[in-house]
Coordinates of C-alpha atoms in Angstrom, one line a residue:
X184 CA 0.0 0.0 0.0
X185 CA 1.3 3.4 -0.9
X186 CA 0.6 6.8 0.5
X187 CA -1.7 9.2 -1.4
X188 CA 0.4 12.0 -2.9
X189 CA -1.1 15.4 -2.9
X190 CA -0.3 18.3 -5.2
X191 CA 1.8 20.0 -2.6
X192 CA 4.2 17.1 -2.3
X193 CA 4.5 16.8 -6.1
X194 CA 5.3 20.5 -6.4
X195 CA 7.8 20.2 -3.5
X196 CA 9.5 17.4 -5.4
X197 CA 9.6 19.3 -8.7
X198 CA 11.0 22.4 -6.9
X199 CA 13.6 20.2 -5.3
X200 CA 14.7 18.7 -8.6
X201 CA 15.0 22.2 -10.2
X202 CA 17.2 23.5 -7.3
X203 CA 20.0 21.4 -8.9
X204 CA 19.7 23.3 -12.2
X205 CA 17.4 23.9 -15.2
X206 CA 16.0 20.9 -16.9
X207 CA 13.3 19.9 -19.4
X208 CA 10.0 18.3 -18.8
X209 CA 10.8 14.7 -19.7
X210 CA 13.8 14.6 -17.5
X211 CA 11.8 16.1 -14.6
X212 CA 9.2 13.3 -15.2
X213 CA 11.9 10.6 -15.0
X214 CA 13.4 12.0 -11.8
X215 CA 10.0 12.4 -10.1
X216 CA 9.0 8.9 -11.1
X217 CA 12.0 7.6 -9.2
X218 CA 10.3 8.5 -5.9
X219 CA 6.6 9.1 -6.7
X220 CA 4.1 7.1 -8.7
X221 CA 2.8 9.9 -11.0
X222 CA 1.8 10.1 -14.6
X223 CA 2.7 12.8 -17.1
X224 CA -1.0 13.9 -16.9
X225 CA -0.3 14.9 -13.3
X226 CA 3.1 16.3 -13.8
X227 CA 2.6 18.8 -16.6
X228 CA -0.4 20.5 -15.0
X229 CA 1.8 20.9 -11.8
X230 CA 4.6 22.5 -13.9
X231 CA 2.0 24.9 -15.4
X232 CA 0.7 25.8 -12.0
X233 CA 4.2 26.5 -10.7
X234 CA 4.9 28.6 -13.8
X235 CA 1.6 30.5 -13.5
X236 CA 2.3 31.1 -9.8
X237 CA 5.6 32.7 -10.7
X238 CA 7.7 30.0 -9.2
X239 CA 9.2 28.7 -12.5
X240 CA 10.1 30.3 -15.8
X241 CA 10.6 28.4 -19.1
X242 CA 12.8 28.8 -22.1
X243 CA 13.3 26.8 -25.3
X244 CA 16.6 25.2 -26.3
X245 CA 17.1 23.6 -29.7
X246 CA 17.7 19.8 -29.6
X247 CA 17.9 17.5 -32.5
X248 CA 15.9 19.7 -34.8
X249 CA 13.2 20.7 -32.3
X250 CA 12.9 22.7 -29.2
X251 CA 12.9 21.4 -25.7
X252 CA 11.2 23.5 -23.0
X253 CA 13.4 24.0 -20.0
X254 CA 12.2 24.9 -16.5
X255 CA 14.0 27.1 -14.1
X256 CA 13.3 28.2 -10.5
X257 CA 12.6 31.9 -9.9
X258 CA 13.6 33.7 -6.7
X259 CA 10.0 33.1 -5.5
X260 CA 10.5 29.4 -6.3
X261 CA 13.7 29.2 -4.3
X262 CA 12.0 31.0 -1.4
X263 CA 9.0 28.6 -1.4
X264 CA 11.4 25.6 -1.6
X265 CA 13.2 26.8 1.4
X266 CA 9.9 27.1 3.3
X267 CA 8.9 23.6 2.2
X268 CA 12.2 22.2 3.4
X269 CA 11.7 23.8 6.8
X270 CA 8.2 22.4 7.0
X271 CA 9.3 19.0 5.8
X272 CA 12.0 18.8 8.5
X273 CA 9.5 19.7 11.2
X274 CA 7.1 17.1 9.8
X275 CA 9.8 14.5 9.8
X276 CA 10.8 15.3 13.4
X277 CA 7.1 15.0 14.5
X278 CA 6.7 11.7 12.7
X279 CA 9.9 10.3 14.1
X280 CA 8.8 11.3 17.6
X281 CA 5.4 9.7 17.1
X282 CA 6.8 6.5 15.7
X283 CA 9.5 6.2 18.3
X284 CA 7.0 6.9 21.0

């Protein structure tokens, strides 16, 4: 049995991936799938929400005769990621305390 993954966790994972550097949608999908069971139909709307919210920007790069859309964190994206990291660390401490009794 797996845990239900909400949109906030998916967005947190995407922001975490992009903190390492700009990358394109397919690569983001592959990295997300290493830790979450999500489909492209979930991921691309999340990328659009993050972009629309001012957390990501995009740009095109030519690759093998076509353009790839690359995603990049904005300053607001970096700030939200830092907030998510703090919240995750607190959640982890709380869960560890609960489980360890």
